[in-house]
Structures are given as structure tokens and as C-alpha cells.
Amino acid sequence: MAISGVEANSVLSDLSIRNQPESEKSQAQADKDMFMRLLLAQIENQDPLKPTDQTDFVAQLAQFSSLEGIQNLASTVEDIGSVYRSSQALQATALVGREVLVGGQVGYLEAGGQLTGMIEAGQASGDVMMIIKDASGQVVANRDLGNIGSAETPFSWDGKNNQGEVLPDGPYSITIEGTLSGENEALVTSIYSRVNSVSIVDNQGGMLLNLNGLGQVESSEIKEVR
């Protein structure tokens, strides 16, 4: 949820608090409370992967502070920032244990599991091959995927070599090769990885996802959560 410019401007236009007599101060306080409730609602309902920049909140509060009669705004801004960061951390915990889709060729094979991913759209190709390598760069398996269309296409590897033997857990690279314009090329892919933990890295709400066996990625790199 985001506070639109119309909503914010409506709130501000309703605040007639310039040179108020004592009898009008209670209404000014009520208007201030309403404005703050809108900001808090925005924080609580934001998407953890696409958080609203905290500077947007500060800009809205700066607009609000230009109206006379509002006191202690500095502490209010500090409180809003604290609530924002706490909300970000709380929402980020919902990603732990889930799988996220990240662009690249490397995934972490969990014991008894499989690696799955997506071939990006717009890469219609024939004679598509999936080549799997272990951490040392040794080819351990390959699969014939046939032809693919131009739509986004899912792929999966069952974690077995060409002899049907289950391979140990660990990082593996998956290269999808196909024929594009008569040339054999690596297609653009993304792979699903499990989120082990989430780190809040700065006071602007920046977020790093710690992927199982693969290290950290920024939340902006996440294409999908499942």
C-alpha cells in the first residue's frame, strides 16, 4: 500500500492550522494523527521486495512540517524511521525458508533434491541442451531439452548423472545451450535458490538475502518468490 499524491495532498489541504486559536488546536492534532496513520499504514503494507524509499516518507513529512503549529517534528521523523526499519526486518523474515528466482547459472543442489529454473522469454531455439558441471568445472550430466518456443520455459535437473546415480549436494552450474540465428549460444537463465536468512544492511531499509550455499544477493535481484 502506498499513499498517493492525491491522498497526501488531500490531507495537507485539510490542515488549516495557521495562526490557530486555542479552540482549533484539538482539530490540528487530529489532522496530524490522521496523517501519521496514513504513513504507518504505508509502512506496514509495503512489499518487502520493493520497499518504498524512506526518503519518500521524509519528503512527505517535510511537506507536513511546512504548516505552522506542528511541534517536535524531528522526533516524529526519527520515530517513523525506526518503525520503518522494524517493519522491514519483520516482513523480511517471511522469506526465510522459501525459494527465490535469481538470474544466473549456479544453483545449490540439496540432498535428494533437484535444481529448477527458467529460460527467459524471447529465445526460441532448436537442439537445446542442458549441461551440468560440478564445483570443479567437471561436466557431470547433460540433458536433451529438444526445441523451445519464445515463451519463458521452465527446466529442471533431477540431481543425477548420466548413469542415473544421485550426485552429492553442493553447488552446480547449469548451462542451457541452443541454436540462435544459426549459432550455438548459451541461453539466458535464472535458477531457484532457498533463502536461509535475511540481513538489513543500512538505515534506508536495504535488504540482502542469504541463499543456501551460494552467498548473498540484493533483494532487487529477486524475480520471483515461491
mmCIF file of N, CA and C in Angstrom, residues 9-17 31:
data_model
loop_
_atom_site.group_PDB
_atom_site.id
_atom_site.type_symbol
_atom_site.label_atom_id
_atom_site.label_comp_id
_atom_site.label_asym_id
_atom_site.label_seq_id
_atom_site.Cartn_x
_atom_site.Cartn_y
_atom_site.Cartn_z
ATOM 1 N N ASN A 9 -1.890 15.077 -0.588
ATOM 2 C CA ASN A 9 -2.263 16.474 -0.797
ATOM 3 C C ASN A 9 -3.614 16.790 -0.180
ATOM 4 N N SER A 10 -4.515 15.782 -0.201
ATOM 5 C CA SER A 10 -5.827 15.983 0.412
ATOM 6 C C SER A 10 -5.698 16.201 1.896
ATOM 7 N N VAL A 11 -4.818 15.388 2.516
ATOM 8 C CA VAL A 11 -4.599 15.549 3.954
ATOM 9 C C VAL A 11 -4.037 16.922 4.253
ATOM 10 N N LEU A 12 -3.035 17.324 3.457
ATOM 11 C CA LEU A 12 -2.381 18.602 3.714
ATOM 12 C C LEU A 12 -3.321 19.783 3.482
ATOM 13 N N SER A 13 -4.163 19.661 2.449
ATOM 14 C CA SER A 13 -5.058 20.773 2.157
ATOM 15 C C SER A 13 -6.116 20.952 3.224
ATOM 16 N N ASP A 14 -6.385 19.873 3.970
ATOM 17 C CA ASP A 14 -7.391 19.942 5.026
ATOM 18 C C ASP A 14 -6.842 20.509 6.331
ATOM 19 N N LEU A 15 -5.535 20.683 6.401
ATOM 20 C CA LEU A 15 -4.936 21.121 7.660
ATOM 21 C C LEU A 15 -4.900 22.651 7.730
ATOM 22 N N SER A 16 -5.907 23.260 8.238
ATOM 23 C CA SER A 16 -5.954 24.727 8.357
ATOM 24 C C SER A 16 -5.511 25.113 9.753
ATOM 25 N N ILE A 17 -4.190 25.090 9.948
ATOM 26 C CA ILE A 17 -3.691 25.295 11.309
ATOM 27 C C ILE A 17 -2.822 26.541 11.424
ATOM 28 N N ASP A 31 -5.788 16.141 12.836
ATOM 29 C CA ASP A 31 -5.299 16.092 11.460
ATOM 30 C C ASP A 31 -3.890 15.521 11.395
#
